[in-house]
Coordinates of C-alpha atoms in Angstrom, one line a residue:
Chain N
M1 CA 0.0 0.0 0.0
N2 CA 1.5 3.3 -1.1
E3 CA 0.7 5.7 1.7
A4 CA 2.8 8.5 0.2
L5 CA 0.7 8.3 -3.0
L6 CA -2.5 8.4 -1.0
R7 CA -1.3 11.4 0.9
S8 CA -0.3 13.3 -2.2
L9 CA -3.7 12.6 -3.9
T10 CA -5.7 13.8 -0.9
P11 CA -5.8 17.5 -1.5
S12 CA -6.7 17.4 -5.2
V13 CA -9.5 14.8 -4.5
L14 CA -10.8 17.0 -1.7
G15 CA -10.5 20.1 -4.0
I16 CA -12.5 18.4 -6.7
L17 CA -15.4 17.5 -4.3
V18 CA -15.5 21.0 -3.0
R19 CA -15.4 22.4 -6.5
R20 CA -18.4 20.2 -7.3
G21 CA -20.4 21.9 -4.6
A22 CA -19.7 19.7 -1.5
D23 CA -19.5 21.5 1.8
F24 CA -15.9 21.5 3.0
A25 CA -16.5 19.6 6.2
A26 CA -18.7 16.9 4.6
A27 CA -16.2 16.6 1.7
E28 CA -13.4 16.1 4.1
D29 CA -15.2 13.3 5.9
A30 CA -16.0 11.6 2.6
V31 CA -12.4 11.8 1.4
Q32 CA -11.3 10.2 4.7
D33 CA -13.8 7.4 4.2
A34 CA -12.5 6.9 0.6
L35 CA -8.9 6.7 1.9
V36 CA -9.9 4.0 4.5
E37 CA -11.6 2.1 1.7
A38 CA -8.5 2.4 -0.5
V39 CA -6.3 1.0 2.2
R40 CA -8.7 -2.0 2.4
V41 CA -9.2 -2.6 -1.3
W42 CA -6.1 -1.5 -3.2
P43 CA -3.6 -4.2 -2.0
A44 CA -5.7 -6.9 -3.7
D45 CA -7.1 -4.9 -6.5
P46 CA -5.0 -1.8 -7.4
P47 CA -6.9 0.7 -9.5
R48 CA -5.5 1.9 -12.9
D49 CA -6.4 5.5 -12.1
P50 CA -5.9 6.0 -8.3
K51 CA -7.1 9.6 -8.3
G52 CA -10.2 8.8 -10.4
W53 CA -11.0 5.9 -8.1
L54 CA -10.7 8.1 -5.0
V55 CA -12.8 10.8 -6.5
A56 CA -15.5 8.3 -7.5
V57 CA -15.6 6.6 -4.1
A58 CA -15.4 9.9 -2.1
W59 CA -18.2 11.4 -4.2
R60 CA -20.4 8.4 -3.7
R61 CA -19.7 8.6 0.1
F62 CA -20.6 12.2 0.1
L63 CA -23.9 11.6 -1.7
D64 CA -24.7 8.7 0.6
A65 CA -24.0 10.9 3.7
T66 CA -26.0 13.7 2.2
R67 CA -29.0 11.5 1.4
A68 CA -28.9 9.7 4.8
D69 CA -29.2 13.0 6.6
A70 CA -32.9 13.9 6.3
A71 CA -32.2 17.4 7.6
R72 CA -30.0 18.0 4.6
R73 CA -32.6 17.0 2.1
R74 CA -32.7 20.4 0.6
R75 CA -29.0 20.4 -0.1
E76 CA -29.3 17.0 -1.7
D77 CA -31.6 18.5 -4.3
L78 CA -29.1 21.2 -4.8
V79 CA -26.3 18.8 -5.3
D80 CA -28.4 16.6 -7.7
G81 CA -29.0 19.7 -9.7
E82 CA -25.3 20.2 -10.2
P83 CA -23.9 19.5 -13.6
A84 CA -22.5 16.0 -14.1
P85 CA -19.0 15.7 -12.7
G86 CA -16.4 16.0 -15.5
P87 CA -12.6 15.9 -15.2
A88 CA -11.5 18.8 -13.0
S89 CA -8.1 20.5 -13.0
A90 CA -6.5 19.5 -9.8
V91 CA -3.7 22.1 -9.4
D92 CA -5.8 25.1 -8.7
D93 CA -8.0 23.3 -6.3
T94 CA -5.1 22.1 -4.3
L95 CA -3.8 25.6 -4.1
Q96 CA -7.2 26.9 -2.8
L97 CA -7.1 24.2 -0.2
Y98 CA -3.8 25.6 1.2
F99 CA -5.3 29.0 1.5
L100 CA -8.5 27.6 3.1
C101 CA -6.6 25.6 5.7
A102 CA -4.4 28.6 6.6
H103 CA -7.4 31.0 6.8
P104 CA -6.8 34.0 9.1
S105 CA -9.9 33.1 11.1
L106 CA -8.2 30.0 12.4
T107 CA -5.8 29.9 15.4
P108 CA -2.3 28.8 14.5
S109 CA -2.8 25.3 16.1
S110 CA -6.1 24.8 14.2
A111 CA -4.6 25.9 10.9
V112 CA -1.7 23.5 11.4
A113 CA -4.0 20.6 12.3
L114 CA -6.3 21.3 9.3
T115 CA -3.5 21.6 6.9
L116 CA -1.9 18.3 8.0
R117 CA -5.3 16.6 7.7
A118 CA -6.8 18.1 4.6
V119 CA -3.7 19.0 2.5
G120 CA -1.3 16.5 4.0
G121 CA -3.7 13.6 4.2
L122 CA -2.5 12.5 7.6
T123 CA -5.0 10.8 10.0
T124 CA -6.2 12.5 13.1
R125 CA -4.3 9.9 15.2
Q126 CA -1.0 10.6 13.4
I127 CA -1.4 14.3 13.9
A128 CA -2.3 13.8 17.6
Q129 CA 0.7 11.7 18.1
A130 CA 3.0 14.2 16.4
Y131 CA 1.8 16.9 18.7
L132 CA 1.6 14.7 21.8
V133 CA -2.1 15.4 22.6
P134 CA -5.0 13.0 23.0
E135 CA -6.7 11.9 19.7
A136 CA -10.0 13.3 20.9
T137 CA -8.4 16.7 21.5
M138 CA -7.0 16.8 17.9
A139 CA -10.3 15.6 16.5
Q140 CA -12.0 18.5 18.2
R141 CA -9.4 20.9 16.9
I142 CA -9.9 19.7 13.4
S143 CA -13.7 19.7 13.5
R144 CA -13.8 23.2 15.0
A145 CA -11.4 24.3 12.2
K146 CA -13.6 22.7 9.6
R147 CA -16.7 24.5 11.0
T148 CA -14.8 27.8 11.1
V149 CA -13.9 27.7 7.4
S150 CA -17.0 26.0 6.2
G151 CA -18.6 29.2 5.1
V152 CA -15.5 30.5 3.4
R153 CA -15.8 30.8 -0.4
F154 CA -13.4 28.4 -2.2
D155 CA -12.6 30.5 -5.2
Q156 CA -10.9 33.5 -3.5
P157 CA -7.1 33.4 -3.3
G158 CA -5.8 33.8 0.2
D159 CA -2.7 35.3 1.7
V160 CA 0.5 33.5 0.8
A161 CA 2.3 34.7 3.9
T162 CA -0.2 33.0 6.1
V163 CA 0.2 29.7 4.3
L164 CA 3.9 29.9 4.6
R165 CA 3.7 30.7 8.3
V166 CA 1.6 27.6 8.9
L167 CA 4.0 25.4 6.9
Y168 CA 7.0 26.8 8.8
L169 CA 5.2 26.1 12.1
V170 CA 4.8 22.5 11.1
F171 CA 8.5 22.3 10.1
N172 CA 9.6 23.7 13.4
E173 CA 7.7 21.1 15.3
G174 CA 10.3 18.6 14.0
Y175 CA 10.0 15.0 14.8
S176 CA 7.9 13.0 17.2
G177 CA 5.5 10.1 16.9
D178 CA 5.5 8.1 13.7
V179 CA 5.2 11.1 11.4
D180 CA 8.3 13.2 10.5
L181 CA 6.7 16.7 10.5
A182 CA 9.8 18.3 9.1
A183 CA 9.8 16.0 6.1
E184 CA 6.0 16.4 5.8
S185 CA 6.2 20.2 5.7
I186 CA 9.0 20.0 3.1
R187 CA 6.7 17.8 1.0
L188 CA 3.8 20.2 1.3
T189 CA 5.9 23.2 0.6
R190 CA 7.4 21.5 -2.4
Q191 CA 3.8 20.8 -3.6
L192 CA 2.9 24.4 -3.0
A193 CA 5.9 25.6 -4.9
G194 CA 4.8 23.5 -7.8
A195 CA 1.3 25.1 -7.8
I196 CA 2.2 28.7 -7.3
D197 CA 5.0 30.9 -8.6
H198 CA 6.1 33.0 -5.7
P199 CA 9.7 33.8 -4.7
E200 CA 8.9 33.5 -0.9
V201 CA 7.5 30.0 -1.4
A202 CA 10.8 29.1 -3.0
G203 CA 12.6 30.9 -0.2
L204 CA 10.8 28.9 2.4
L205 CA 11.4 25.6 0.6
A206 CA 15.1 26.5 0.3
L207 CA 15.3 27.4 4.0
M208 CA 13.7 24.1 5.0
L209 CA 16.0 22.1 2.8
L210 CA 19.1 23.8 4.1
H211 CA 18.0 23.4 7.7
H212 CA 17.0 19.8 7.2
A213 CA 20.3 19.0 5.5
R214 CA 22.0 19.5 8.9
R215 CA 19.5 17.7 11.0
A216 CA 21.5 14.5 11.5
T217 CA 24.4 16.5 13.0
R218 CA 22.4 18.9 15.2
T219 CA 22.2 16.4 18.1
A220 CA 24.5 13.8 19.5
P221 CA 23.3 10.1 19.8
D222 CA 22.3 10.9 23.5
G223 CA 20.1 13.7 22.3
S224 CA 22.4 16.6 23.5
L225 CA 22.8 19.7 21.3
V226 CA 25.7 20.0 19.0
P227 CA 26.3 23.7 18.1
L228 CA 26.8 24.6 14.4
A229 CA 30.6 25.2 14.8
E230 CA 31.1 21.6 16.2
Q231 CA 28.9 19.8 13.7
D232 CA 30.4 17.1 11.5
R233 CA 30.1 18.8 8.2
S234 CA 30.9 15.6 6.3
R235 CA 27.5 14.3 7.4
W236 CA 25.5 17.1 6.1
D237 CA 23.2 16.2 3.3
T238 CA 25.0 17.7 0.3
E239 CA 22.2 16.8 -2.1
A240 CA 19.6 18.8 -0.1
I241 CA 22.1 21.7 0.3
A242 CA 22.7 21.8 -3.5
E243 CA 18.9 21.7 -4.1
G244 CA 18.3 24.4 -1.5
V245 CA 21.0 26.7 -2.9
E246 CA 19.7 26.2 -6.5
I247 CA 16.1 27.0 -5.5
L248 CA 17.3 30.0 -3.5
Q249 CA 19.4 31.4 -6.3
A250 CA 16.5 31.2 -8.8
A251 CA 14.3 33.0 -6.3
L252 CA 16.8 35.7 -5.5
A253 CA 17.3 36.3 -9.2
R254 CA 13.8 37.6 -9.4
D255 CA 14.6 40.5 -7.2
R256 CA 11.6 40.3 -4.9
L257 CA 13.3 39.7 -1.6
G258 CA 11.3 38.5 1.4
E259 CA 12.2 37.3 4.8
F260 CA 12.3 33.5 4.0
Q261 CA 14.7 34.2 1.1
A262 CA 17.0 36.3 3.4
Q263 CA 16.9 33.6 6.1
A264 CA 17.7 30.9 3.5
A265 CA 20.6 33.0 2.2
I266 CA 22.1 33.0 5.7
A267 CA 21.5 29.2 6.0
A268 CA 23.2 28.8 2.6
L269 CA 26.3 30.7 3.7
H270 CA 26.6 28.4 6.7
A271 CA 26.1 25.3 4.5
D272 CA 28.6 26.5 2.0
A273 CA 31.5 26.9 4.4
P274 CA 33.8 23.9 4.3
T275 CA 34.8 24.6 8.0
A276 CA 33.2 26.8 10.7
E277 CA 36.3 29.1 10.5
E278 CA 35.7 29.7 6.8
T279 CA 32.1 31.0 7.4
D280 CA 31.6 34.2 5.5
W281 CA 30.4 36.2 8.6
V282 CA 30.7 39.6 6.9
Q283 CA 28.1 38.6 4.2
I284 CA 26.0 37.0 6.9
V285 CA 25.9 40.3 8.8
E286 CA 24.8 42.0 5.5
W287 CA 21.9 39.5 5.2
Y288 CA 20.9 40.2 8.8
D289 CA 20.7 43.9 7.9
E290 CA 18.3 43.0 5.0
L291 CA 16.3 40.7 7.3
A292 CA 16.1 43.4 10.0
R293 CA 14.9 45.9 7.4
L294 CA 12.2 43.4 6.2
T295 CA 10.9 42.2 9.6
D296 CA 12.0 44.6 12.3
S297 CA 12.1 41.6 14.6
P298 CA 14.2 41.8 17.8
V299 CA 15.0 38.1 17.4
V300 CA 16.7 38.9 14.1
R301 CA 18.7 41.7 15.7
L302 CA 19.8 39.3 18.4
N303 CA 21.0 36.8 15.8
R304 CA 22.7 39.7 14.1
A305 CA 24.6 40.5 17.2
V306 CA 26.1 37.0 17.2
A307 CA 27.1 37.4 13.5
V308 CA 28.7 40.8 14.3
G309 CA 30.6 39.1 17.1
E310 CA 32.0 36.7 14.6
A311 CA 32.7 39.2 11.9
N312 CA 34.1 42.0 14.0
G313 CA 35.1 40.4 17.3
P314 CA 33.2 39.8 20.5
R315 CA 33.4 43.4 21.8
A316 CA 31.5 44.6 18.7
G317 CA 29.0 41.8 19.3
L318 CA 28.5 42.9 22.9
A319 CA 28.0 46.5 21.7
A320 CA 25.3 45.3 19.3
L321 CA 23.8 43.3 22.1
A322 CA 23.7 46.2 24.5
A323 CA 21.2 48.0 22.3
L324 CA 18.7 45.1 22.7
N325 CA 16.2 44.4 25.5
D326 CA 17.7 41.8 27.8
S327 CA 14.3 40.1 28.3
L328 CA 14.5 38.7 24.7
P329 CA 14.6 34.9 24.6
R330 CA 18.2 33.7 24.4
H331 CA 19.6 37.2 25.1
T332 CA 21.5 35.9 28.1
A333 CA 22.8 32.8 26.2
V334 CA 24.2 35.1 23.5
A335 CA 25.8 37.4 26.1
A336 CA 27.4 34.4 27.8
Y337 CA 28.9 33.2 24.4
L338 CA 30.3 36.6 23.6
H339 CA 31.9 37.1 27.0
K340 CA 33.5 33.7 26.7
R341 CA 34.9 34.6 23.3
D342 CA 36.2 37.8 24.9
G343 CA 38.0 35.8 27.5
D344 CA 35.9 36.9 30.5
L345 CA 35.2 33.3 31.7
A346 CA 33.8 34.3 35.1
T347 CA 31.0 36.4 33.6
A348 CA 30.4 33.9 30.9
A349 CA 30.0 31.0 33.4
R350 CA 27.5 33.1 35.4
L351 CA 25.5 34.1 32.4
Y352 CA 25.5 30.5 31.0
A353 CA 24.0 29.3 34.3
E354 CA 21.4 32.1 34.2
A355 CA 20.6 31.3 30.5
A356 CA 20.1 27.7 31.4
Q357 CA 17.3 28.7 33.9
K358 CA 15.5 30.4 31.1
A359 CA 16.0 27.8 28.3
P360 CA 12.8 26.9 26.5
N361 CA 13.6 23.2 26.0
L362 CA 15.6 20.4 27.7
A363 CA 18.3 20.0 25.0
E364 CA 19.2 23.7 25.2
R365 CA 19.0 23.8 29.0
D366 CA 21.4 20.9 29.3
Y367 CA 23.8 22.4 26.7
L368 CA 23.9 25.7 28.5
T369 CA 24.4 24.1 31.9
R370 CA 27.3 22.0 30.6
Q371 CA 28.9 25.2 29.2
A372 CA 28.6 26.8 32.6
A373 CA 30.0 23.7 34.3
R374 CA 32.9 23.5 31.9
L375 CA 33.9 27.1 32.4
N376 CA 33.6 26.8 36.2
A377 CA 35.8 23.7 36.1
R378 CA 38.4 25.4 34.0
R379 CA 38.5 28.5 36.2
C380 CA 39.0 26.4 39.4
R381 CA 41.9 24.4 38.1
Chain A
M1 CA 1.0 25.4 20.6
A2 CA 2.7 25.0 23.9
K3 CA 1.8 22.8 26.8
Y4 CA 1.3 24.2 30.3
L5 CA 0.7 22.5 33.6
L6 CA -1.9 24.1 35.8
L7 CA -1.1 23.0 39.4
K8 CA -3.6 23.1 42.2
H9 CA -2.2 22.8 45.7
Y10 CA -3.8 21.4 48.9
R11 CA -1.3 23.4 50.8
G12 CA 1.8 25.5 50.1
A13 CA 0.2 28.1 47.9
P14 CA -0.8 31.5 49.3
A15 CA -4.2 31.5 50.9
S16 CA -7.3 31.9 48.7
V17 CA -9.5 34.9 49.1
N18 CA -12.5 32.8 49.8
A19 CA -10.6 30.2 51.8
A20 CA -13.2 28.2 53.9
P21 CA -12.3 24.5 54.1
M22 CA -14.4 22.4 51.8
D23 CA -15.9 20.3 54.7
Q24 CA -17.6 23.5 55.8
W25 CA -19.4 24.2 52.5
T26 CA -22.9 23.1 51.9
P27 CA -23.3 19.9 49.8
E28 CA -24.8 22.1 47.0
E29 CA -21.8 24.3 47.0
I30 CA -19.5 21.3 46.7
S31 CA -21.6 20.0 43.8
A32 CA -21.5 23.4 42.1
H33 CA -17.7 23.4 42.5
V34 CA -17.2 19.9 41.1
Q35 CA -19.6 20.7 38.2
Y36 CA -17.6 23.9 37.4
M37 CA -14.4 21.8 37.1
H38 CA -16.1 19.3 34.9
D39 CA -17.6 22.0 32.7
F40 CA -14.2 23.7 32.4
A41 CA -12.5 20.5 31.3
A42 CA -15.3 19.7 28.9
R43 CA -15.1 23.1 27.3
L44 CA -11.3 22.7 26.8
E45 CA -11.9 19.3 25.2
E46 CA -14.3 21.2 22.8
T47 CA -11.7 23.8 21.9
G48 CA -9.0 21.2 21.4
E49 CA -6.9 22.6 24.2
F50 CA -7.3 19.7 26.7
V51 CA -4.5 17.2 27.3
D52 CA -4.9 15.7 30.7
S53 CA -6.3 16.2 34.1
Q54 CA -5.8 14.2 37.4
A55 CA -6.5 14.6 41.0
L56 CA -4.1 13.4 43.7
A57 CA -4.7 12.0 47.2
P58 CA -3.6 14.3 50.0
E59 CA -1.1 11.7 51.5
G60 CA 2.3 11.7 50.0
T61 CA 5.6 10.2 51.1
F62 CA 9.2 11.4 50.5
V63 CA 11.5 8.5 49.5
R64 CA 15.3 8.5 49.2
Y65 CA 18.0 6.0 48.3
D66 CA 19.8 5.0 51.6
G67 CA 22.8 3.1 50.3
E68 CA 23.6 -0.4 48.9
G69 CA 21.5 -3.2 50.3
R70 CA 19.3 -1.0 52.5
P71 CA 15.7 -0.2 52.0
P72 CA 14.9 3.4 50.8
V73 CA 14.4 6.0 53.5
T74 CA 10.9 7.4 53.9
D75 CA 9.7 10.3 55.9
G76 CA 6.1 9.0 56.3
P77 CA 3.1 11.0 55.3
F78 CA 3.7 14.7 54.4
A79 CA 3.8 16.9 57.4
E80 CA 1.2 19.6 57.5
T81 CA 3.6 22.4 56.6
K82 CA 4.8 20.9 53.3
D83 CA 3.7 22.0 49.9
L84 CA 1.2 19.5 48.6
I85 CA -0.2 19.1 45.1
A86 CA -3.9 18.4 44.9
G87 CA -4.1 17.8 41.2
W88 CA -3.2 19.1 37.8
M89 CA -4.5 19.9 34.4
V90 CA -2.4 19.9 31.2
I91 CA -3.5 22.2 28.4
D92 CA -2.1 22.8 25.0
V93 CA -2.7 26.4 23.9
D94 CA -1.6 28.9 21.3
S95 CA 0.0 31.4 23.7
Y96 CA 1.1 32.1 27.2
E97 CA -1.6 34.7 27.5
R98 CA -4.2 32.0 26.8
A99 CA -2.7 29.8 29.5
I100 CA -3.0 32.6 32.0
E101 CA -6.5 33.4 30.9
L102 CA -7.6 29.7 31.4
A103 CA -5.8 29.5 34.8
G104 CA -7.7 32.6 35.9
E105 CA -11.0 31.0 34.8
L106 CA -10.2 27.8 36.7
S107 CA -9.3 29.8 39.8
A108 CA -12.8 31.4 39.7
A109 CA -14.5 28.0 40.6
P110 CA -17.3 28.6 43.1
G111 CA -16.6 27.7 46.8
A112 CA -18.3 28.7 50.1
G113 CA -21.4 30.8 49.6
G114 CA -21.3 30.1 45.9
E115 CA -18.6 32.8 45.6
P116 CA -15.4 32.3 43.5
I117 CA -12.6 30.8 45.6
H118 CA -9.9 33.0 44.0
E119 CA -7.4 30.3 44.8
W120 CA -3.8 30.5 43.6
L121 CA -3.0 28.2 40.8
E122 CA 0.5 27.6 39.5
V123 CA 1.1 27.8 35.7
R124 CA 4.3 26.0 34.5
P125 CA 5.4 25.7 30.9
F126 CA 6.5 22.3 29.6
L127 CA 10.1 22.1 28.5
A128 CA 10.0 20.6 25.0
S129 CA 12.4 17.7 24.6
S130 CA 14.1 19.1 21.5
P131 CA 14.6 22.6 20.1
T132 CA 13.0 24.0 17.0
T133 CA 15.0 24.9 14.0
T134 CA 14.3 28.6 13.7
E135 CA 17.3 30.6 12.8
C136 CA 19.9 30.6 15.5
H137 CA 23.7 30.3 15.3
L138 CA 23.9 28.1 18.3
R139 CA 22.6 25.3 16.1

């Protein structure tokens, strides 16, 4: 049974049903039924036209459900009055589905859940496992999301930035349960990039590929964090890096810069360096200047301070840092690092310990605590 | 999308505004309180923000390793002065602000005289096991 094929067909099948006049929530249920049926039937009797098969079965399920529901009699008449289903172009429908699932009326968690279910074709159980919540909770999230967007017209293009934000949220959730969300978000972004011609979609795809290429080296076998400078570059996925760089260059050539392209450019400069020492920090600082101009985000300026510290020395980095609010996440960690580079080990150790207290996750907390312990041990010898 | 633990204490938290012990409420007031908690959990299930909820018995025991070949040391039931957790609820919400809003609502559960207890609840963010990939030179 080819689960990947089923997942990739889901959005266009769903899009066709909605295009034919099915209500989004009912269409989604019908498509899920058809997928279950496919899993049951296909191994013994594979269809020649998988998509056509799914559309036929899903449409039949939708009609059955509509007929069975006496209260919906009126809509049944409406549906029967629709023109006979002909072949529908799938590409545009899939695109509309992305916009629908990332609709601004949805909360981020609902948009993510609906996207993974309706566009990604994942089951509710898989999504629940990936986000470590009970299946019933995820089912409620999805059905509320479906209700929220059920009145939204299907033929209006949405906001690309919202879709990209949702996909990046999925990517950043990473890996848990039996679904690799990073790989899944890359697949969905790739599909989106095939359906829409937009430099920021390409920028996000490039960014994801470049980050993903380093994934195997970002943590040690015991789960502890390996910082960029210490990662084993021979284990980076050169194919993914080459693809990411190529996609990025094509996007940049169109001269419509956006924040994802700028972030991808920074990731590409890291990926390009044969050793950490050979990183082109001067160019990275320039990209952070672009990024700060585009986003005005304090997190960007914090990262810029790190880059300045590498390009112009730790004192320059500390000066850049001094201009930022010290309540920013990771501000203390950055200060600790720059003081260590500057040779002030006592201050660095104290700040690392303080940063560990504020760390947002276990891997980072353990990393920062170890840094503090290492410096304290060195000072006491 | 972050998980938070809402902790309810038997003892150890600052006193509630409406702090009468539960055995001095009327049975109806107790029912109303329990119903409020049920409704609260049910509403969070509806919104897709509910993860888990459990109540704990008031008796707890501290346990400590006491060396090779010896049984663990225990200090017996918690003494009256110790902090004591009564139960928890785990929620999965879009923002810290939403977690605070929900904890505030939970703290408004009715107690003696049908008035809100105003009890202190502790809100603790979960530490995720692995970091996200957003741009950061440390990774």
